[in-house]
Tab-separated table of N, CA and C in Angstrom:
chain	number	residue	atom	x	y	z
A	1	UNK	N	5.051	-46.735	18.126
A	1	UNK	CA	5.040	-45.896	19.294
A	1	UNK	C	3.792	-46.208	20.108
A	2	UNK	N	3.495	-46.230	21.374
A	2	UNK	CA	2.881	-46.550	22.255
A	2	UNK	C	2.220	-45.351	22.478
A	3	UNK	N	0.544	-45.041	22.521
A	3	UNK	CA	-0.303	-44.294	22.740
A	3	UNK	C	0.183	-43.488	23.640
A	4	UNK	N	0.711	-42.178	23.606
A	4	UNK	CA	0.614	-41.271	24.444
A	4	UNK	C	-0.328	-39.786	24.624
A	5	UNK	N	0.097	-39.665	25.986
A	5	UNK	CA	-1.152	-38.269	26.035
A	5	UNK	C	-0.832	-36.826	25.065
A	6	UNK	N	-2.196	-36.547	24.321
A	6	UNK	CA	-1.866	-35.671	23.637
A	6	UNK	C	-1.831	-36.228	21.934
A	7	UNK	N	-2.277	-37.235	21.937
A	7	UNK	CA	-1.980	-37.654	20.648
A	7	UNK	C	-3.008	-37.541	20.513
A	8	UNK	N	-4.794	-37.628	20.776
A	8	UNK	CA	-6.123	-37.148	20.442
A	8	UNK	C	-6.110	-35.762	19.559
A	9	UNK	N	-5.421	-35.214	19.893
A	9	UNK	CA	-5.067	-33.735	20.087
A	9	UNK	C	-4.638	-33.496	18.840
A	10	UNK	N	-3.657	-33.923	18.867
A	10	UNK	CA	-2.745	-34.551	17.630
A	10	UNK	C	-2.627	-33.755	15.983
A	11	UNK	N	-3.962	-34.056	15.306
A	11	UNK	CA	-4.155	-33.817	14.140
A	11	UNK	C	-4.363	-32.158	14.086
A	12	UNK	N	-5.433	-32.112	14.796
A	12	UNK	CA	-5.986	-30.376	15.427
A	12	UNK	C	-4.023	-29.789	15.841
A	13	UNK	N	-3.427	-29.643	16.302
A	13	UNK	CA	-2.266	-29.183	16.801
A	13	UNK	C	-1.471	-28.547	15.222
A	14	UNK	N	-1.663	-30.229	14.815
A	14	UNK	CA	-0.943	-29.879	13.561
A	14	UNK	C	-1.116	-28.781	12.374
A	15	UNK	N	-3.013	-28.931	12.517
A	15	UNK	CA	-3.322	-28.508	11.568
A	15	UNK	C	-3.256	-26.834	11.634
A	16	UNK	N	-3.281	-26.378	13.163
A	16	UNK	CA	-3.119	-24.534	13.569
A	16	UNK	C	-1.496	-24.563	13.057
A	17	UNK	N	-0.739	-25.190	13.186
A	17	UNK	CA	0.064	-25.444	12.901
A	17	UNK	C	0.983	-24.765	11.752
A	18	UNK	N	0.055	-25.478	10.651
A	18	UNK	CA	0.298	-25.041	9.207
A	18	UNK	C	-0.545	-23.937	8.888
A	19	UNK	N	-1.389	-23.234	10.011
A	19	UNK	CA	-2.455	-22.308	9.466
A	19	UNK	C	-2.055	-21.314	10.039
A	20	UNK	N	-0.765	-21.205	11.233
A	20	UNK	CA	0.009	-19.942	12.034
A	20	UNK	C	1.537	-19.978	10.824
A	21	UNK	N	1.791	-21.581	11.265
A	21	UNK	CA	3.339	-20.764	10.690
A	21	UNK	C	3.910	-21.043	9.302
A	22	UNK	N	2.727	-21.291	8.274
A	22	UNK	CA	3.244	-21.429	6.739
A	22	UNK	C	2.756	-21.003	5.825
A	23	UNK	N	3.246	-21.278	4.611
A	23	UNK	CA	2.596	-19.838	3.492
A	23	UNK	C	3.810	-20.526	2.800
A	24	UNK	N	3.477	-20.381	1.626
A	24	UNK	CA	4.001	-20.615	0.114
A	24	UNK	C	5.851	-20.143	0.149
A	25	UNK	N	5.974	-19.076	1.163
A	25	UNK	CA	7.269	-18.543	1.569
A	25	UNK	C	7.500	-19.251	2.555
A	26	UNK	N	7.271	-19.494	3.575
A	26	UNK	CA	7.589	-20.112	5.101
A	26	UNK	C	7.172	-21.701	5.276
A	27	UNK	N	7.666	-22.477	4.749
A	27	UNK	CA	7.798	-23.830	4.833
A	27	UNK	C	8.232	-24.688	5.758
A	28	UNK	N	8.220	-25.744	6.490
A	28	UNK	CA	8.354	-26.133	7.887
A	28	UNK	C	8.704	-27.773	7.183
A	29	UNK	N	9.927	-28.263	7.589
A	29	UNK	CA	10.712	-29.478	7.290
A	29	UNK	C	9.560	-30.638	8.437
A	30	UNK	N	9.754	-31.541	8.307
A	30	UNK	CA	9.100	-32.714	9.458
A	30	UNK	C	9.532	-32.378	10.658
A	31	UNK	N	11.381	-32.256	10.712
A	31	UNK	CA	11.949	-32.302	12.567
A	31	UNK	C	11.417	-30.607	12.569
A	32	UNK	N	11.129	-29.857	11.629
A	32	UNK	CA	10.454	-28.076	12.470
A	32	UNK	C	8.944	-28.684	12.832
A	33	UNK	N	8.759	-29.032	12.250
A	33	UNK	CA	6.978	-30.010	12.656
A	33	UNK	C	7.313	-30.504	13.756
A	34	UNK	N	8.323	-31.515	13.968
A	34	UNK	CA	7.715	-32.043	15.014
A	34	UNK	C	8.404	-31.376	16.591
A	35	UNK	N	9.371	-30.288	16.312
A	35	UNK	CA	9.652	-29.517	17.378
A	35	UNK	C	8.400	-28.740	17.880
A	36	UNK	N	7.663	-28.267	16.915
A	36	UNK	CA	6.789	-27.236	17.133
A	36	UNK	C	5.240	-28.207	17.883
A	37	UNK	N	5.446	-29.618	17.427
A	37	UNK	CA	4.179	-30.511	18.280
A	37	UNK	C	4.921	-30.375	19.501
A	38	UNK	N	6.357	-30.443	19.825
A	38	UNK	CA	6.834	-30.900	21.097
A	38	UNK	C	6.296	-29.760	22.128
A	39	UNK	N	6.509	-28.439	21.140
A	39	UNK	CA	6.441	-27.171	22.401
A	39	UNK	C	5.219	-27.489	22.763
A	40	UNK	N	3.879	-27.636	21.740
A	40	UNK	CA	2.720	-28.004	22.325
A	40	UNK	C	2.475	-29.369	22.715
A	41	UNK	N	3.390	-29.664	23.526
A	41	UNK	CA	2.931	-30.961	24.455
A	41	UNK	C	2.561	-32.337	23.304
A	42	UNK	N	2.637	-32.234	22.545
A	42	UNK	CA	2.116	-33.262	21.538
A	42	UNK	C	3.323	-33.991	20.799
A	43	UNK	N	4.077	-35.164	21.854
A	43	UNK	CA	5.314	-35.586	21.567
A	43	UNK	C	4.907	-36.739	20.242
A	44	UNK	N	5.725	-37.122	18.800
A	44	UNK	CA	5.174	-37.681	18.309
A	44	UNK	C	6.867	-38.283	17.432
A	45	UNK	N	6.833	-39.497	16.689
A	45	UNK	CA	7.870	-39.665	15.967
A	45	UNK	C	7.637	-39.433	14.341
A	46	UNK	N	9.050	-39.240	14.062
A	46	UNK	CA	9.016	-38.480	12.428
A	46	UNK	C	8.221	-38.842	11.544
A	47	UNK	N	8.281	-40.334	11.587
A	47	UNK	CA	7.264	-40.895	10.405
A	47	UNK	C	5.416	-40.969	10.353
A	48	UNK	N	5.038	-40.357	11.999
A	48	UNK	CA	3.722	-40.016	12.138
A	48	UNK	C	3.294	-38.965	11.546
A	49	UNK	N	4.158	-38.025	11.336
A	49	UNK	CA	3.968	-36.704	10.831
A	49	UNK	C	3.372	-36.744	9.601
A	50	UNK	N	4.275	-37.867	8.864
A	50	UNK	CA	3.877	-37.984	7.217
A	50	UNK	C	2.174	-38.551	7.111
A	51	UNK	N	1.947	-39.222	7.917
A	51	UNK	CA	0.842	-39.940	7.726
A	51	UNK	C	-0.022	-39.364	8.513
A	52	UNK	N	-0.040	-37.773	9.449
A	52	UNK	CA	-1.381	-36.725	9.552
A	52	UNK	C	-0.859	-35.668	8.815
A	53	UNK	N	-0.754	-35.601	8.009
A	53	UNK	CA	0.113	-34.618	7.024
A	53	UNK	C	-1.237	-35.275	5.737
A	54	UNK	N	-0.740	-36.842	5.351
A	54	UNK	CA	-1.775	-37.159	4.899
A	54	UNK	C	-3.469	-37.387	4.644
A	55	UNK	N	-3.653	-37.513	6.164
A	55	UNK	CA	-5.125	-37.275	6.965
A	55	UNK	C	-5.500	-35.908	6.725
A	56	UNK	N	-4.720	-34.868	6.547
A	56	UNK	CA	-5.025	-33.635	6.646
A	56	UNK	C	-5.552	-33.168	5.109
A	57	UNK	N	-4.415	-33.914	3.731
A	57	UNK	CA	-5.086	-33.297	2.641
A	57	UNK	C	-5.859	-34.430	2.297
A	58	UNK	N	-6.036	-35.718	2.753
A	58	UNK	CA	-7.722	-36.491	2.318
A	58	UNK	C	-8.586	-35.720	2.985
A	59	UNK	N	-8.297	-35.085	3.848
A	59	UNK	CA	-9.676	-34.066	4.466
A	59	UNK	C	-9.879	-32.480	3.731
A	60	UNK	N	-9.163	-32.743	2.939
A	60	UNK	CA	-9.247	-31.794	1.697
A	60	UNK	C	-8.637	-30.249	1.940
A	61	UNK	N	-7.422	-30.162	2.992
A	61	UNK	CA	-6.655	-29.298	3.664
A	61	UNK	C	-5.589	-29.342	2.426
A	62	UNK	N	-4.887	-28.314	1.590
A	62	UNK	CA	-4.713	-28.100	0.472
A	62	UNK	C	-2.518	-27.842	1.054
A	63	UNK	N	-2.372	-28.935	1.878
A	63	UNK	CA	-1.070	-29.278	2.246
A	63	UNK	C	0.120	-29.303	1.160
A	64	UNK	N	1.015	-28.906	0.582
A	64	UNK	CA	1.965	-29.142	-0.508
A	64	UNK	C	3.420	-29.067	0.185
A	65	UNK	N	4.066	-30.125	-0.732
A	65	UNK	CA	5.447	-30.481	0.144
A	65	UNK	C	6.587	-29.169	-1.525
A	66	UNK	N	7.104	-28.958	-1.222
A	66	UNK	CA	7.876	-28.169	-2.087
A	66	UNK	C	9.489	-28.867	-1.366
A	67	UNK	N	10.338	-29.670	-3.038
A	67	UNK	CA	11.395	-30.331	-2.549
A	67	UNK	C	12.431	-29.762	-2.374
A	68	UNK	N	13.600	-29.924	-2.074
A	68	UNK	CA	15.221	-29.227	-2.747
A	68	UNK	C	15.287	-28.493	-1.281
A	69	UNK	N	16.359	-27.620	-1.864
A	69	UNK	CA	16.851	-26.958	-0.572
A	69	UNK	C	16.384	-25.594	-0.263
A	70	UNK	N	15.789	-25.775	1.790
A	70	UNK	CA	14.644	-24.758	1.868
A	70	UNK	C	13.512	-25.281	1.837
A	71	UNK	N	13.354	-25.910	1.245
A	71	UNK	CA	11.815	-26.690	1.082
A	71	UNK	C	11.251	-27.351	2.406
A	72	UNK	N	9.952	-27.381	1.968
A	72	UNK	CA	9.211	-28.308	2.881
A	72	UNK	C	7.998	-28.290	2.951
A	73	UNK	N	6.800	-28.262	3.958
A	73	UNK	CA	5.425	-28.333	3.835
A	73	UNK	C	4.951	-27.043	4.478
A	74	UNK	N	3.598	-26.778	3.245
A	74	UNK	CA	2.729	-25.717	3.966
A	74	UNK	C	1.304	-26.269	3.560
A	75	UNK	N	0.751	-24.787	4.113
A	75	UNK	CA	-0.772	-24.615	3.671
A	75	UNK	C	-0.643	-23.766	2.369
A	76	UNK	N	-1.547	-24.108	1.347
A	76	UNK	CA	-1.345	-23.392	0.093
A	76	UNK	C	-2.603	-22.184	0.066
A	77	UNK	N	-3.612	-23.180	-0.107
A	77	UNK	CA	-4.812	-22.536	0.070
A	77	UNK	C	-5.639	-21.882	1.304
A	78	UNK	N	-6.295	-21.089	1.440
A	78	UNK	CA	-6.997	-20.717	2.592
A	78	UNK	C	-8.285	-19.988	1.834
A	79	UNK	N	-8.817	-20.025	3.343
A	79	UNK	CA	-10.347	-19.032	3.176
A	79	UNK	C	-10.230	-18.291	2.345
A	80	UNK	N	-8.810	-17.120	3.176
A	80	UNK	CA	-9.080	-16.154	2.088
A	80	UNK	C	-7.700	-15.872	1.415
A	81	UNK	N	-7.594	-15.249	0.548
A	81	UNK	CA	-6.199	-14.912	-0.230
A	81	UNK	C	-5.711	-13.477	0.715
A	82	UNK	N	-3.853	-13.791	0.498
A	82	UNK	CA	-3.918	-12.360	1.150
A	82	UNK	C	-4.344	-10.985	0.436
A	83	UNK	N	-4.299	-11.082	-0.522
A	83	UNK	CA	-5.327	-10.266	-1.485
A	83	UNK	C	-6.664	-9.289	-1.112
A	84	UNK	N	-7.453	-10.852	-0.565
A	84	UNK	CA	-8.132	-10.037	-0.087
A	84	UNK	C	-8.337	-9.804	1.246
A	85	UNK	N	-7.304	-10.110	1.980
A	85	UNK	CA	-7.611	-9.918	3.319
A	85	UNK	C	-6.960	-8.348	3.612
A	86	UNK	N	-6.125	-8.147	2.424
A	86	UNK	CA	-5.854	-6.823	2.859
A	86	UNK	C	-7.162	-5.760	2.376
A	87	UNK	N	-7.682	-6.270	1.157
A	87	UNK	CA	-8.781	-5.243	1.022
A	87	UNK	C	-10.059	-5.385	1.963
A	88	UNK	N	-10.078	-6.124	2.990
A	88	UNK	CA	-10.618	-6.044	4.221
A	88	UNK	C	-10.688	-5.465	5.123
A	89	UNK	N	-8.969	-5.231	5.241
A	89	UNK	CA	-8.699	-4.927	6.062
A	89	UNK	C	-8.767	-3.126	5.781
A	90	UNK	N	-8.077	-2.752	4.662
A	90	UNK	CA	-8.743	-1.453	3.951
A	90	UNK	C	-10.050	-0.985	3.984
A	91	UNK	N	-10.969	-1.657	3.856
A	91	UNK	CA	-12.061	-1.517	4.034
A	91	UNK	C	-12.952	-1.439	5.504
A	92	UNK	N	-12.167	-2.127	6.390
A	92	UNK	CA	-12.636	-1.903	7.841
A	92	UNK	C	-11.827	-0.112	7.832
A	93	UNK	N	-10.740	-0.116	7.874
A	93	UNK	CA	-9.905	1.462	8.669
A	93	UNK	C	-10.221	2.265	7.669
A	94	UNK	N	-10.726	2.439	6.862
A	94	UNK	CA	-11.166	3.081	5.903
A	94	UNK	C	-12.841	3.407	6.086
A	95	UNK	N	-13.237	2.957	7.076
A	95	UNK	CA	-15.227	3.084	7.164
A	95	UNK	C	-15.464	4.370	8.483
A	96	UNK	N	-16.051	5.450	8.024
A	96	UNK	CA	-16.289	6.093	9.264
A	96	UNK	C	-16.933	5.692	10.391
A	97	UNK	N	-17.827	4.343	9.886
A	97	UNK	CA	-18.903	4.157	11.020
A	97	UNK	C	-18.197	2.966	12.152
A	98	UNK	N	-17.202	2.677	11.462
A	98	UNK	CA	-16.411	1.676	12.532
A	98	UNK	C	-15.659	2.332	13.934
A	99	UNK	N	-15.375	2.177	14.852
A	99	UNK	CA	-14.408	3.261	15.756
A	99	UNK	C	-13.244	2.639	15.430
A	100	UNK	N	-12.242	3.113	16.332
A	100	UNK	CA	-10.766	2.936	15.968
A	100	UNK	C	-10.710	1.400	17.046
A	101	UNK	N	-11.495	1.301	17.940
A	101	UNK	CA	-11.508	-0.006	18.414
A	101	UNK	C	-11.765	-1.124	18.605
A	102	UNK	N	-13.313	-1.009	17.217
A	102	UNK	CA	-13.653	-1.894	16.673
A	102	UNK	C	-12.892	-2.491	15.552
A	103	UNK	N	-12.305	-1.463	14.715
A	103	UNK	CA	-11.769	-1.834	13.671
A	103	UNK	C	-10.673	-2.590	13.816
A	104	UNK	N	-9.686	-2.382	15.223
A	104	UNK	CA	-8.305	-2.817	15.805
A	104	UNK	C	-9.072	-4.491	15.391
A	105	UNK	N	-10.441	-4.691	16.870
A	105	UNK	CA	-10.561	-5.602	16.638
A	105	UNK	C	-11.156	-6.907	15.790
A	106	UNK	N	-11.771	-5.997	14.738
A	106	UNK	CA	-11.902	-6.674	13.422
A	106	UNK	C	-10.397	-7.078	12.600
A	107	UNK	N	-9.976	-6.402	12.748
A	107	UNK	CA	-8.586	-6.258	12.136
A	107	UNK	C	-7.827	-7.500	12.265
A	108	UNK	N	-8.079	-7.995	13.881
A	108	UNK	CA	-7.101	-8.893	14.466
A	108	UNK	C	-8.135	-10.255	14.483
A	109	UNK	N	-9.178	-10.399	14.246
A	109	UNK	CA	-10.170	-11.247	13.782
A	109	UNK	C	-9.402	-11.888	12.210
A	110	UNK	N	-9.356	-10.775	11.687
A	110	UNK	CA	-8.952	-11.262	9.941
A	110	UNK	C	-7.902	-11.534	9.516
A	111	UNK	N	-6.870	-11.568	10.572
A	111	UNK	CA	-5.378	-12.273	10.523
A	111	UNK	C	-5.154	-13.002	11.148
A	112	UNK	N	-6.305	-13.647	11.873
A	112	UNK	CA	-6.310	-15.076	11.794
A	112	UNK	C	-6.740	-16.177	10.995
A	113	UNK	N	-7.005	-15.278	9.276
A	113	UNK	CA	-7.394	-15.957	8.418
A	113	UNK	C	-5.632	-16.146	7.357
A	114	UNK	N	-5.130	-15.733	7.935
A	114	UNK	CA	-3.835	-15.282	7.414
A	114	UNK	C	-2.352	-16.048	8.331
A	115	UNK	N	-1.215	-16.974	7.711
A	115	UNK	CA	0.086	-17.109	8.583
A	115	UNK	C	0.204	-16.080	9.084
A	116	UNK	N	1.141	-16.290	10.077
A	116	UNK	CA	1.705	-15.206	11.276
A	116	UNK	C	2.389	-14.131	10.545
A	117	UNK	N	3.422	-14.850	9.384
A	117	UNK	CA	4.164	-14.084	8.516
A	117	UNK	C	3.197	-12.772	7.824
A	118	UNK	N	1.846	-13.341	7.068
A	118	UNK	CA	1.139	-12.739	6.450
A	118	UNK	C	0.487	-11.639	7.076
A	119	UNK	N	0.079	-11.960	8.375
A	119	UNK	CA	-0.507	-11.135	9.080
A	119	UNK	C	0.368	-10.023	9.717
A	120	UNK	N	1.585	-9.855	9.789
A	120	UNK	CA	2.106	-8.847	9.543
A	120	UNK	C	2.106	-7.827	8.964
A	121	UNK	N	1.684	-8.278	7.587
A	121	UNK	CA	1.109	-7.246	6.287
A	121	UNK	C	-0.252	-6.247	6.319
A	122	UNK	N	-0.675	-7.404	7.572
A	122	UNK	CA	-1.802	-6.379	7.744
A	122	UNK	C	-2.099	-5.589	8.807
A	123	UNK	N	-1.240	-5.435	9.272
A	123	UNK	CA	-0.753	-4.628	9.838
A	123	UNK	C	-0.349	-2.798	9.335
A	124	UNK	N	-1.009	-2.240	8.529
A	124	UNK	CA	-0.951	-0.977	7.609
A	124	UNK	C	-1.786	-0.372	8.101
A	125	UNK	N	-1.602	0.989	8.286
A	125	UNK	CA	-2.934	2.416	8.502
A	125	UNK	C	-3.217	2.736	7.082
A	126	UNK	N	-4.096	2.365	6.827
A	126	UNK	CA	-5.069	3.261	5.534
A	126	UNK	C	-5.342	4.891	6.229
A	127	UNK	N	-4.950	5.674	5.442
A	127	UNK	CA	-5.316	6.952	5.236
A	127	UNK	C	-5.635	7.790	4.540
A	128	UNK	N	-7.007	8.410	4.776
A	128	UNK	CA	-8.286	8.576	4.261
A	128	UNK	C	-8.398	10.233	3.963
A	129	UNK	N	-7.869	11.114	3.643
A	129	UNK	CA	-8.155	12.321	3.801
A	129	UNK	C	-9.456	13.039	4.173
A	130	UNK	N	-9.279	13.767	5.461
A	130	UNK	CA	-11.099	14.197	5.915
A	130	UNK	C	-11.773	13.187	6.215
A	131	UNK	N	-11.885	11.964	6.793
A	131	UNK	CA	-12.128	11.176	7.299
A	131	UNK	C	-12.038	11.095	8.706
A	132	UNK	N	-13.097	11.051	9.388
A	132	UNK	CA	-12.977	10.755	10.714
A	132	UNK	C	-13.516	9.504	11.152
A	133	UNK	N	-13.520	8.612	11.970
A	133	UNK	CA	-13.793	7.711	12.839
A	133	UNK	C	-14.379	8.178	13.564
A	134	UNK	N	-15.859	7.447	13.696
A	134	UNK	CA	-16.867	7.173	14.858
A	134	UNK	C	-16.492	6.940	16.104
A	135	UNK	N	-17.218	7.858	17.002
A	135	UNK	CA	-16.791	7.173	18.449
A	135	UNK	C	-17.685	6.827	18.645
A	136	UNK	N	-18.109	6.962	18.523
A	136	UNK	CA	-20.121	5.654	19.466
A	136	UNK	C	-19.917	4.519	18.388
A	137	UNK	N	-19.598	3.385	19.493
A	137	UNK	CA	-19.917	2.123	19.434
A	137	UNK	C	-20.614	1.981	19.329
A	138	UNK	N	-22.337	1.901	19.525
A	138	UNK	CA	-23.453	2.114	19.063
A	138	UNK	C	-24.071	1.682	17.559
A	139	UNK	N	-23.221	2.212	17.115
A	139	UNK	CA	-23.282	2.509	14.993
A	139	UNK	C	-22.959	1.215	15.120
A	140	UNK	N	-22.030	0.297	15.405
A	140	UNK	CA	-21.692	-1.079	14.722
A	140	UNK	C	-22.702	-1.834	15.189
A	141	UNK	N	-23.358	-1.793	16.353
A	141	UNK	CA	-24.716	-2.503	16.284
A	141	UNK	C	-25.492	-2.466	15.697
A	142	UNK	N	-26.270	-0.790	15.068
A	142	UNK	CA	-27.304	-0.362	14.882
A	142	UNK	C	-27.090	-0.773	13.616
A	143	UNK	N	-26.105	-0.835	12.872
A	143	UNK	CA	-25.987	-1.812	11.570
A	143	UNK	C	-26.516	-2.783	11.401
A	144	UNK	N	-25.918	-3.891	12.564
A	144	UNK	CA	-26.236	-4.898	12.198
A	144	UNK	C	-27.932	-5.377	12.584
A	145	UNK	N	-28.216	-4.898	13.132
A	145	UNK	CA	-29.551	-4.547	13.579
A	145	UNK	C	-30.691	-3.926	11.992
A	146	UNK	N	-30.212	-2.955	11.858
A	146	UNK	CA	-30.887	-3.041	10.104
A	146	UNK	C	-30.768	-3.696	8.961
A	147	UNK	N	-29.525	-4.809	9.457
A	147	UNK	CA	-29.252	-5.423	8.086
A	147	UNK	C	-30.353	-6.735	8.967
A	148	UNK	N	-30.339	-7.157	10.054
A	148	UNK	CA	-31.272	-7.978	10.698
A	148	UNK	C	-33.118	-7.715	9.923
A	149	UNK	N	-32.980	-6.411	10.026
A	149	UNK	CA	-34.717	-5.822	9.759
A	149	UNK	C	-34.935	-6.451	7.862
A	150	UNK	N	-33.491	-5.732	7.330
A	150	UNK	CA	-33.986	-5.498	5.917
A	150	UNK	C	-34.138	-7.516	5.808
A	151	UNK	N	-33.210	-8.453	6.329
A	151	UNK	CA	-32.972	-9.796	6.158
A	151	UNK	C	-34.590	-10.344	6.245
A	152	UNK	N	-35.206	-9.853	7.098
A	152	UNK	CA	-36.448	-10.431	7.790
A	152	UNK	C	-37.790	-9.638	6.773
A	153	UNK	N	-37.456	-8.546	5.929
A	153	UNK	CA	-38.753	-8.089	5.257
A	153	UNK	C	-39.290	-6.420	6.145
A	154	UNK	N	-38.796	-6.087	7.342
A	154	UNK	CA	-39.503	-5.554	8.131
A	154	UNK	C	-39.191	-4.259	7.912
A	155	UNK	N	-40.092	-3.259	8.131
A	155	UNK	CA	-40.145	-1.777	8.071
A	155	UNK	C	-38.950	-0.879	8.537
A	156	UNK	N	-37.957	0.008	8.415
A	156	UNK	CA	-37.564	0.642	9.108
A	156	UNK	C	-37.883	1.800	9.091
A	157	UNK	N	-37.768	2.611	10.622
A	157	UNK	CA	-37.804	3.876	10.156
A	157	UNK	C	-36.631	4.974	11.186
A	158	UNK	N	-36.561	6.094	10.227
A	158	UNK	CA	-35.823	6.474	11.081
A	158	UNK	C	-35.869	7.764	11.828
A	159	UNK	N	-34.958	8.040	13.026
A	159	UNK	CA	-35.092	9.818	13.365
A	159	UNK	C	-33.509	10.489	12.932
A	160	UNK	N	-33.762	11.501	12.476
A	160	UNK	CA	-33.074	12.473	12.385
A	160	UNK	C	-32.923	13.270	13.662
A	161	UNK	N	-31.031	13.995	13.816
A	161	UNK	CA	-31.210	14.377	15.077
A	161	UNK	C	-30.840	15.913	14.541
């Protein structure tokens, strides 16, 4: 095949690729691969696929082909397990000092560590009995701001209101 535009691109395309739409359940054949390069502009032929498919796990991207019928290629491994991305995610809607709009957007930060499929899952309200949520935005700075002080050695002190 003759160098076309979009093939730089190429490997990167592929690789969001397997990191939006696969998971150990949701497996993607070569022609779903290479429909899904087409939507993103990244026209390519079947047998290229196999060989950045390959580029991807010498770069130590944890790619597995699963055979038979149904089968095909995903991402196995990731950052994080969904495991724990849900106790993350529990743990953000579950914190008083977070608001309800920080947490949305922490929330949607950490399912992008997660397939599209997966991130569905995290999609759950934790509910906390007697628990309220912070409204001053404020608190998620002033956190990170003391975890800055304690990192550095430095004094804090505080007022009571």
């Amino acid at each position: 095949m003759a160098r076309q535009e979009g093939q730089k691109a190429k490997l990167l395309v592929l690789l969001q690729i397997f990191e939006h739409h696969t998971d150990a359940q949701h497996r993607l054949s070569v022609p779903q691969i290479a429909a899904l390069l087409a939507q993103e502009n990244v026209p390519c032929e079947r047998k290229s696929i196999y060989a950045d498919i390959a580029a991807l796990q010498s770069a130590g991207y944890d790619i597995e082909l699963q055979r038979g019928r149904g089968g095909g290629y995903y991402l196995d491994r990731r950052t994080f397990e969904l495991a724990e991305l849900k106790l993350l995610v529990d743990a953000v809607q579950s914190s008083r000092f977070i608001t309800e709009k920080k947490s949305g957007a922490l929330i949607k930060k950490l399912e992008g560590f997660a397939s599209d499929a997966e991130a569905r899952q995290l999609q759950r309200q934790v509910y906390v009995a007697g628990r309220v949520k912070s409204m001053n935005e404020s608190v998620y700075y002033a956190v990170d701001t003391l975890y800055q002080a304690i990192d550095a050695g430095r004094m804090v002190r505080f007022h009571y209101w």
